[in-house]
Tab-separated table of C-alpha atoms in Angstrom:
chain	number	residue	atom	x	y	z
A	1305	UNK	CA	-26.915	61.510	-12.634
A	1306	UNK	CA	-28.312	59.107	-10.016
A	1307	UNK	CA	-28.367	56.246	-12.496
A	1308	UNK	CA	-24.810	56.934	-13.556
A	1309	UNK	CA	-23.743	57.020	-9.924
A	1310	UNK	CA	-25.387	53.666	-9.286
A	1311	UNK	CA	-23.790	51.887	-12.283
A	1312	UNK	CA	-20.261	53.140	-11.750
A	1313	UNK	CA	-19.406	50.977	-8.674
A	1314	UNK	CA	-20.812	47.879	-10.418
A	1315	UNK	CA	-18.592	48.330	-13.473
A	1316	UNK	CA	-15.585	48.922	-11.238
A	1317	UNK	CA	-16.236	45.754	-9.231
A	1318	UNK	CA	-16.631	43.676	-12.397
A	1319	UNK	CA	-13.372	44.989	-13.791
A	1320	UNK	CA	-11.639	44.218	-10.519
A	1321	UNK	CA	-12.958	40.642	-10.442
A	1322	UNK	CA	-11.987	40.084	-14.061
A	1323	UNK	CA	-8.467	41.304	-13.417
A	1324	UNK	CA	-7.890	38.887	-10.509
A	1325	UNK	CA	-9.600	35.851	-12.070
A	1326	UNK	CA	-7.279	32.809	-12.299
A	1327	UNK	CA	-5.422	32.129	-15.519
A	1328	UNK	CA	-5.121	28.564	-16.843
A	1329	UNK	CA	-2.082	27.334	-18.744
A	1330	UNK	CA	-3.809	25.210	-21.383
A	1331	UNK	CA	-2.445	22.554	-23.732
A	1332	UNK	CA	-4.812	21.692	-26.590
A	1333	UNK	CA	-4.762	18.436	-28.600
A	1334	UNK	CA	-6.844	17.875	-31.723
A	1335	UNK	CA	-7.771	14.604	-33.428
A	1336	UNK	CA	-4.533	14.471	-35.432
A	1337	UNK	CA	-2.389	14.922	-32.314
A	1338	UNK	CA	-1.419	18.520	-33.078
A	1339	UNK	CA	-0.566	20.498	-29.966
A	1340	UNK	CA	-1.056	24.183	-29.163
A	1341	UNK	CA	-0.277	26.131	-25.985
A	1342	UNK	CA	-2.003	29.216	-24.655
A	1343	UNK	CA	-3.081	30.933	-21.458
A	1344	UNK	CA	-6.662	31.997	-20.813
A	1345	UNK	CA	-8.644	33.346	-17.917
A	1346	UNK	CA	-11.114	31.069	-16.226
A	1347	UNK	CA	-14.099	33.278	-17.076
A	1348	UNK	CA	-13.252	33.312	-20.779
A	1349	UNK	CA	-12.553	29.588	-20.875
A	1350	UNK	CA	-15.814	28.381	-19.359
A	1351	UNK	CA	-17.787	30.810	-21.531
A	1352	UNK	CA	-16.168	29.423	-24.691
A	1353	UNK	CA	-16.807	25.834	-23.578
A	1354	UNK	CA	-20.393	26.541	-22.512
A	1355	UNK	CA	-19.729	25.473	-18.923
A	1356	UNK	CA	-20.414	26.930	-15.512
A	1357	UNK	CA	-17.778	28.402	-13.239
A	1358	UNK	CA	-18.143	25.521	-10.790
A	1359	UNK	CA	-17.323	23.032	-13.563
A	1360	UNK	CA	-13.765	24.369	-13.762
A	1361	UNK	CA	-13.305	24.524	-9.997
A	1362	UNK	CA	-10.677	21.777	-9.835
A	1363	UNK	CA	-9.795	20.423	-6.435
A	1364	UNK	CA	-7.387	17.574	-5.793
A	1365	UNK	CA	-10.165	15.015	-6.102
A	1366	UNK	CA	-11.009	12.314	-8.618
A	1367	UNK	CA	-14.174	12.429	-10.690
A	1368	UNK	CA	-15.512	12.003	-14.221
A	1369	UNK	CA	-18.571	14.076	-15.149
A	1370	UNK	CA	-20.366	15.385	-18.241
A	1371	UNK	CA	-21.625	18.954	-18.742
A	1372	UNK	CA	-23.131	20.391	-21.929
A	1373	UNK	CA	-21.658	17.682	-24.173
A	1374	UNK	CA	-18.283	18.071	-22.468
A	1375	UNK	CA	-16.415	15.516	-20.345
A	1376	UNK	CA	-14.660	16.934	-17.281
A	1377	UNK	CA	-12.038	14.607	-15.791
A	1378	UNK	CA	-10.341	15.288	-12.471
A	1379	UNK	CA	-7.462	12.960	-11.616
A	1380	UNK	CA	-5.999	14.832	-8.653
A	1381	UNK	CA	-3.414	17.115	-10.305
A	1382	UNK	CA	-4.463	16.045	-13.833
A	1383	UNK	CA	-7.304	18.274	-15.056
A	1384	UNK	CA	-8.823	17.694	-18.489
A	1385	UNK	CA	-11.822	18.801	-20.567
A	1386	UNK	CA	-12.788	16.540	-23.475
A	1387	UNK	CA	-14.934	17.567	-26.419
A	1388	UNK	CA	-15.749	15.645	-29.633
A	1389	UNK	CA	-13.078	17.667	-31.462
A	1390	UNK	CA	-10.242	18.363	-29.025
A	1391	UNK	CA	-8.770	17.728	-25.574
A	1392	UNK	CA	-7.733	20.447	-23.131
A	1393	UNK	CA	-5.197	19.816	-20.369
A	1394	UNK	CA	-5.286	22.567	-17.733
A	1395	UNK	CA	-2.377	23.540	-15.477
A	1396	UNK	CA	-0.043	21.072	-17.161
A	1397	UNK	CA	3.169	22.559	-15.735
A	1398	UNK	CA	4.401	19.450	-13.991
A	1399	UNK	CA	7.649	17.643	-14.829
A	1400	UNK	CA	6.231	14.125	-15.001
A	1401	UNK	CA	3.042	15.356	-16.634
A	1402	UNK	CA	4.874	17.312	-19.324
A	1403	UNK	CA	6.944	14.249	-20.219
A	1404	UNK	CA	3.798	12.202	-20.761
A	1405	UNK	CA	2.038	14.978	-22.667
A	1406	UNK	CA	4.874	15.607	-25.087
A	1407	UNK	CA	6.047	12.037	-25.692
A	1408	UNK	CA	2.974	9.801	-25.463
A	1409	UNK	CA	-0.383	11.564	-25.408
A	1410	UNK	CA	-0.168	13.200	-28.840
A	1411	UNK	CA	0.627	9.924	-30.605
A	1412	UNK	CA	-2.079	8.072	-28.671
A	1413	UNK	CA	-4.737	10.585	-29.657
A	1414	UNK	CA	-3.630	10.373	-33.287
A	1415	UNK	CA	-4.155	6.600	-33.248
A	1416	UNK	CA	-0.445	5.718	-33.405
A	1417	UNK	CA	-0.209	4.276	-29.896
A	1418	UNK	CA	-1.253	0.925	-28.475
A	1419	UNK	CA	-4.720	1.988	-27.358
A	1420	UNK	CA	-7.554	-0.362	-28.275
A	1421	UNK	CA	-9.956	2.508	-29.027
A	1422	UNK	CA	-8.048	3.940	-31.999
A	1423	UNK	CA	-10.945	3.070	-34.354
A	1424	UNK	CA	-13.591	4.689	-32.111
A	1425	UNK	CA	-14.471	8.403	-31.796
A	1426	UNK	CA	-12.016	10.906	-30.361
A	1427	UNK	CA	-13.444	10.999	-26.833
A	1428	UNK	CA	-12.808	7.246	-26.441
A	1429	UNK	CA	-9.115	7.697	-27.216
A	1430	UNK	CA	-8.875	10.671	-24.869
A	1431	UNK	CA	-10.568	8.873	-21.952
A	1432	UNK	CA	-8.492	5.728	-22.415
A	1433	UNK	CA	-5.247	7.707	-22.668
A	1434	UNK	CA	-5.930	9.497	-19.372
A	1435	UNK	CA	-7.066	6.331	-17.578
A	1436	UNK	CA	-4.078	4.421	-18.930
A	1437	UNK	CA	-1.704	7.118	-17.700
A	1438	UNK	CA	-3.227	7.118	-14.226
A	1439	UNK	CA	-3.308	3.342	-13.766
A	1440	UNK	CA	0.297	3.155	-15.031
A	1441	UNK	CA	1.285	5.773	-12.480
A	1442	UNK	CA	-0.320	3.736	-9.675
A	1443	UNK	CA	1.380	0.565	-10.887
A	1444	UNK	CA	4.727	2.347	-10.972
A	1445	UNK	CA	4.302	3.409	-7.359
A	1446	UNK	CA	3.522	-0.166	-6.311
A	1447	UNK	CA	6.417	-1.688	-8.257
A	1448	UNK	CA	8.750	0.872	-6.673
A	1449	UNK	CA	7.593	0.068	-3.140
A	1450	UNK	CA	7.478	-3.715	-3.512
A	1451	UNK	CA	11.242	-4.459	-3.803
A	1452	UNK	CA	12.047	-1.970	-1.031
A	1453	UNK	CA	9.566	-3.602	1.344
A	1454	UNK	CA	10.732	-7.136	0.489
A	1455	UNK	CA	14.383	-6.197	0.985
A	1456	UNK	CA	13.645	-4.592	4.352
A	1457	UNK	CA	11.589	-7.564	5.537
A	1458	UNK	CA	14.317	-9.996	4.481
A	1459	UNK	CA	16.809	-8.048	6.586
A	1460	UNK	CA	14.483	-7.928	9.595
A	1461	UNK	CA	13.186	-11.513	9.542
A	1462	UNK	CA	16.431	-13.220	10.511
A	1463	UNK	CA	16.478	-15.620	13.489
A	1464	UNK	CA	20.196	-14.990	14.052
A	1465	UNK	CA	19.666	-11.349	14.928
A	1466	UNK	CA	19.430	-10.710	18.648
A	1467	UNK	CA	18.119	-7.174	18.126
A	1468	UNK	CA	16.202	-5.263	15.468
A	1469	UNK	CA	17.851	-2.536	13.423
A	1470	UNK	CA	15.957	0.672	14.131
A	1471	UNK	CA	16.910	2.175	10.783
A	1472	UNK	CA	15.275	-0.777	9.007
A	1473	UNK	CA	12.162	-0.366	11.131
A	1474	UNK	CA	12.037	3.326	10.211
A	1475	UNK	CA	12.296	2.461	6.512
A	1476	UNK	CA	9.562	-0.169	6.896
A	1477	UNK	CA	7.337	2.372	8.646
A	1478	UNK	CA	7.772	4.891	5.849
A	1479	UNK	CA	7.127	2.276	3.169
A	1480	UNK	CA	4.042	1.070	5.040
A	1481	UNK	CA	2.719	4.615	5.113
A	1482	UNK	CA	3.337	4.997	1.374
A	1483	UNK	CA	1.587	1.677	0.785
A	1484	UNK	CA	-1.455	2.876	2.744
A	1485	UNK	CA	-1.605	6.045	0.637
A	1486	UNK	CA	-1.370	3.948	-2.511
A	1487	UNK	CA	-4.217	1.701	-1.366
A	1488	UNK	CA	-6.362	4.784	-0.725
A	1489	UNK	CA	-5.634	6.213	-4.194
A	1490	UNK	CA	-6.434	2.909	-5.906
A	1491	UNK	CA	-9.695	2.592	-3.956
A	1492	UNK	CA	-10.742	6.116	-4.952
A	1493	UNK	CA	-9.910	5.401	-8.600
A	1494	UNK	CA	-11.878	2.149	-8.531
A	1495	UNK	CA	-14.889	3.728	-6.813
A	1496	UNK	CA	-14.908	6.598	-9.326
A	1497	UNK	CA	-15.181	4.162	-12.236
A	1498	UNK	CA	-17.725	2.038	-10.363
A	1499	UNK	CA	-20.025	5.038	-9.889
A	1500	UNK	CA	-20.121	5.515	-13.662
A	1501	UNK	CA	-20.675	1.819	-14.359
A	1502	UNK	CA	-23.706	1.839	-12.073
A	1503	UNK	CA	-25.373	4.632	-14.103
A	1504	UNK	CA	-26.343	3.741	-17.684
A	1505	UNK	CA	-27.341	7.319	-18.438
A	1506	UNK	CA	-23.878	8.603	-17.545
A	1507	UNK	CA	-22.277	6.023	-19.837
A	1508	UNK	CA	-24.530	7.229	-22.656
A	1509	UNK	CA	-23.553	10.835	-21.968
A	1510	UNK	CA	-19.860	9.964	-22.170
A	1511	UNK	CA	-20.354	9.039	-25.857
A	1512	UNK	CA	-20.179	12.643	-27.070
A	1513	UNK	CA	-20.038	11.902	-30.801
A	1514	UNK	CA	-23.266	9.960	-30.549
A	1515	UNK	CA	-25.135	13.211	-29.869
A	1516	UNK	CA	-23.294	15.447	-32.353
A	1517	UNK	CA	-22.530	13.285	-35.400
A	1518	UNK	CA	-25.504	11.584	-37.136
A	1519	UNK	CA	-23.211	8.988	-38.681
A	1520	UNK	CA	-22.540	7.568	-35.219
A	1521	UNK	CA	-26.220	6.602	-34.945
A	1522	UNK	CA	-25.967	4.799	-38.269
A	1523	UNK	CA	-22.950	2.843	-37.034
A	1524	UNK	CA	-24.812	1.959	-33.841
A	1525	UNK	CA	-27.750	0.543	-35.786
A	1526	UNK	CA	-25.341	-1.525	-37.907
A	1527	UNK	CA	-24.071	-3.382	-34.869
A	1528	UNK	CA	-21.614	-1.062	-33.097
A	1529	UNK	CA	-23.038	0.195	-29.819
A	1530	UNK	CA	-20.727	2.887	-28.485
A	1531	UNK	CA	-22.326	2.790	-25.034
A	1532	UNK	CA	-21.320	-0.861	-24.709
A	1533	UNK	CA	-17.818	-0.008	-25.940
A	1534	UNK	CA	-17.553	2.697	-23.289
A	1535	UNK	CA	-18.751	0.291	-20.613
A	1536	UNK	CA	-16.178	-2.325	-21.670
A	1537	UNK	CA	-13.473	0.330	-21.598
A	1538	UNK	CA	-14.343	1.379	-18.048
A	1539	UNK	CA	-14.675	-2.234	-16.879
A	1540	UNK	CA	-11.186	-2.986	-18.215
A	1541	UNK	CA	-9.593	-0.281	-16.074
A	1542	UNK	CA	-11.803	-1.208	-13.139
A	1543	UNK	CA	-10.410	-4.741	-13.255
A	1544	UNK	CA	-6.866	-3.427	-13.508
A	1545	UNK	CA	-7.442	-1.253	-10.439
A	1546	UNK	CA	-8.896	-4.226	-8.569
A	1547	UNK	CA	-5.891	-6.404	-9.439
A	1548	UNK	CA	-3.568	-3.634	-8.331
A	1549	UNK	CA	-5.442	-3.306	-5.056
A	1550	UNK	CA	-5.191	-7.062	-4.464
A	1551	UNK	CA	-1.414	-6.931	-4.951
A	1552	UNK	CA	-1.176	-4.079	-2.465
A	1553	UNK	CA	-3.262	-6.060	0.033
A	1554	UNK	CA	-1.013	-9.114	-0.352
A	1555	UNK	CA	1.973	-6.909	0.355
A	1556	UNK	CA	0.194	-5.561	3.436
A	1557	UNK	CA	-0.499	-9.119	4.660
A	1558	UNK	CA	3.166	-9.951	4.088
A	1559	UNK	CA	4.206	-7.014	6.270
A	1560	UNK	CA	1.822	-8.101	9.043
A	1561	UNK	CA	3.078	-11.712	8.941
A	1562	UNK	CA	6.680	-10.529	9.006
A	1563	UNK	CA	5.961	-8.358	12.034
A	1564	UNK	CA	4.577	-11.411	13.827
A	1565	UNK	CA	7.728	-13.397	13.000
A	1566	UNK	CA	9.900	-10.523	14.249
A	1567	UNK	CA	7.991	-10.474	17.530
A	1568	UNK	CA	8.351	-14.255	17.854
A	1569	UNK	CA	12.122	-14.027	17.296
A	1570	UNK	CA	12.447	-11.265	19.880
A	1571	UNK	CA	10.346	-13.217	22.368
A	1572	UNK	CA	12.486	-16.304	21.796
A	1573	UNK	CA	15.730	-14.425	22.469
A	1574	UNK	CA	14.138	-12.772	25.487
A	1575	UNK	CA	13.136	-16.178	26.843
A	1576	UNK	CA	16.698	-17.449	26.393
A	1577	UNK	CA	18.074	-14.515	28.372
A	1578	UNK	CA	15.473	-14.996	31.097
A	1579	UNK	CA	16.284	-18.718	31.326
A	1580	UNK	CA	20.005	-17.971	31.618
A	1581	UNK	CA	19.328	-15.390	34.299
A	1582	UNK	CA	17.228	-17.908	36.221
A	1583	UNK	CA	19.949	-20.555	36.026
A	1584	UNK	CA	22.553	-18.134	37.330
A	1585	UNK	CA	20.227	-17.164	40.148
A	1586	UNK	CA	19.804	-20.821	41.090
A	1587	UNK	CA	23.575	-21.312	41.071
A	1588	UNK	CA	24.068	-18.291	43.297
A	1589	UNK	CA	21.437	-19.614	45.706
A	1590	UNK	CA	23.110	-23.034	45.869
A	1591	UNK	CA	26.550	-21.592	46.586
A	1592	UNK	CA	25.161	-19.185	49.172
A	1593	UNK	CA	23.295	-21.995	50.942
A	1594	UNK	CA	26.400	-24.100	51.547
A	1595	UNK	CA	28.487	-21.003	52.094
A	1596	UNK	CA	26.918	-20.843	55.539
A	1597	UNK	CA	29.310	-23.629	56.585
A	1598	UNK	CA	32.258	-21.415	55.736
A	1599	UNK	CA	30.648	-18.573	57.655
A	1600	UNK	CA	30.301	-20.819	60.698
A	1601	UNK	CA	33.976	-21.829	60.605
A	1602	UNK	CA	35.026	-18.233	60.032
A	1603	UNK	CA	33.789	-17.087	63.426
A	1604	UNK	CA	36.381	-16.294	66.119
A	1605	UNK	CA	35.441	-19.327	68.207
A	1606	UNK	CA	37.732	-22.163	69.181
A	1607	UNK	CA	36.914	-25.811	68.572
A	1608	UNK	CA	38.903	-28.990	68.172
A	1609	UNK	CA	38.255	-29.125	64.414
A	1610	UNK	CA	40.676	-26.362	63.432
A	1611	UNK	CA	43.584	-28.390	64.763
A	1612	UNK	CA	43.002	-31.198	62.235
A	1613	UNK	CA	44.822	-30.356	58.914
A	1614	UNK	CA	42.343	-32.440	56.862
A	1615	UNK	CA	39.186	-30.678	58.022
A	1616	UNK	CA	39.667	-27.719	55.624
A	1617	UNK	CA	39.564	-29.917	52.510
A	1618	UNK	CA	36.696	-31.945	53.922
A	1619	UNK	CA	34.500	-28.894	54.570
A	1620	UNK	CA	35.401	-27.329	51.213
A	1621	UNK	CA	34.527	-30.536	49.374
A	1622	UNK	CA	31.194	-30.808	51.170
A	1623	UNK	CA	30.366	-27.193	50.242
A	1624	UNK	CA	31.121	-27.601	46.517
A	1625	UNK	CA	29.497	-31.025	46.289
A	1626	UNK	CA	26.348	-29.901	48.076
A	1627	UNK	CA	26.083	-26.739	46.003
A	1628	UNK	CA	26.442	-28.743	42.778
A	1629	UNK	CA	23.806	-31.282	43.825
A	1630	UNK	CA	21.282	-28.614	44.787
A	1631	UNK	CA	21.904	-26.663	41.565
A	1632	UNK	CA	21.457	-29.821	39.490
A	1633	UNK	CA	18.227	-30.594	41.347
A	1634	UNK	CA	16.885	-27.109	40.708
A	1635	UNK	CA	17.764	-27.302	36.990
A	1636	UNK	CA	15.951	-30.630	36.613
A	1637	UNK	CA	12.937	-29.149	38.359
A	1638	UNK	CA	13.056	-26.149	35.994
A	1639	UNK	CA	13.338	-28.387	32.926
A	1640	UNK	CA	10.300	-30.473	33.910
A	1641	UNK	CA	8.099	-27.429	34.360
A	1642	UNK	CA	9.267	-25.615	31.205
A	1643	UNK	CA	8.849	-28.527	28.809
A	1644	UNK	CA	5.951	-28.125	26.345
A	1645	UNK	CA	2.927	-30.281	27.176
A	1646	UNK	CA	2.312	-33.433	25.220
A	1647	UNK	CA	-0.286	-33.218	22.437
A	1648	UNK	CA	-3.720	-34.557	23.333
A	1649	UNK	CA	-4.658	-38.065	22.370
A	1650	UNK	CA	-6.379	-38.170	18.971
A	1651	UNK	CA	-9.096	-40.839	18.601
A	1652	UNK	CA	-8.842	-43.331	15.754
A	1653	UNK	CA	-11.879	-41.832	13.997
A	1654	UNK	CA	-10.226	-38.424	13.771
A	1655	UNK	CA	-6.958	-39.910	12.577
A	1656	UNK	CA	-8.686	-41.406	9.530
A	1657	UNK	CA	-10.167	-38.042	8.551
A	1658	UNK	CA	-6.789	-36.255	8.548
A	1659	UNK	CA	-5.110	-35.703	5.140
A	1660	UNK	CA	-1.899	-37.578	4.298
A	1661	UNK	CA	1.400	-36.171	5.492
A	1662	UNK	CA	2.651	-35.612	1.954
A	1663	UNK	CA	-0.351	-33.427	1.131
A	1664	UNK	CA	0.193	-31.406	4.276
A	1665	UNK	CA	3.839	-30.836	3.320
A	1666	UNK	CA	2.848	-29.665	-0.168
A	1667	UNK	CA	0.289	-27.250	1.283
A	1668	UNK	CA	2.868	-25.877	3.739
A	1669	UNK	CA	5.426	-25.415	0.972
A	1670	UNK	CA	2.933	-23.625	-1.251
A	1671	UNK	CA	1.960	-21.314	1.574
A	1672	UNK	CA	5.593	-20.545	2.294
A	1673	UNK	CA	6.278	-19.779	-1.379
A	1674	UNK	CA	3.248	-17.504	-1.549
A	1675	UNK	CA	4.421	-15.230	1.215
A	1676	UNK	CA	8.094	-15.529	0.218
A	1677	UNK	CA	9.275	-16.363	3.766
A	1678	UNK	CA	10.558	-19.586	5.250
A	1679	UNK	CA	8.330	-21.142	7.870
A	1680	UNK	CA	11.292	-22.977	9.373
A	1681	UNK	CA	12.035	-19.937	11.556
A	1682	UNK	CA	8.643	-20.125	13.204
A	1683	UNK	CA	8.909	-23.917	13.613
A	1684	UNK	CA	12.345	-23.737	15.251
A	1685	UNK	CA	11.244	-21.049	17.667
């Protein structure tokens, strides 16, 4: 009775845990591209695959690992388990993911797509299909952001605008944030592949058919090394990720340069307003200075000058003439001190070492075409 009493709570707890264990919606692809759908509990699935429970603990991370002759790929929301015979996609209920699964993946696994690994074992086609989908998704995000950013920058970098549209700045801020997230995702993807390329043993383990099918060893001895094929496959997508990251960085540099031009334009307009304000202040000072004569004649004091009818026009003329002369003098003083300094004298030895003017113009034009912005704005300001 004591033994029965001790085992009863254990059986109850196991039944409770089994009832609440997560259920995976699984899509299965075989070598011919045939598709089946089913739902299975996590405990049953990892027991059938010969895996541990932690192997199917999918977080939104990116990794490629091998366990018990199985390849476990985590591409954020894309979760896959690859065997030499079939491919399992877990939790596939996603609109964009379902479109790719139903329209492209089946044909690629059957060798009808444009994958270069159609003549290699099944796991090569599965790995390339998943990597191709992910790099295409990253490229699509970049090619969606690029025209939006260029259009916004073209609207902002305009020397005729006296102010900056806040709505455009808000759009540029949102696009810059999306670009930063894209750069992070591409870096994680590239580092994930680089970790595998640095480990030769992991590359060997990714060749599942090499350990299960004896004929694969015969093909390897005849000149086809599947480990080298796997390495070339990973290097191809590593280079694509690196090129994509370079394009994102160029777009980031373009945003930074455009922000500098925007600040220069705003500073130029601000300087114009400050110069106009200073000129008006000088004019007010000049008029006020000679206005003291009118104040003197406006006092209730008698003198012999008010009896002369010509004295009014004489005093008024002196006031306007003196105010104009002082204002002109102040403006000339302001112009001398605000003129840019002359360039320093260049010795004859340094002049000989400078490149020709035509080459400098070509270099400037090429630089302007690279960034897609006209440098004439900066030169004028």
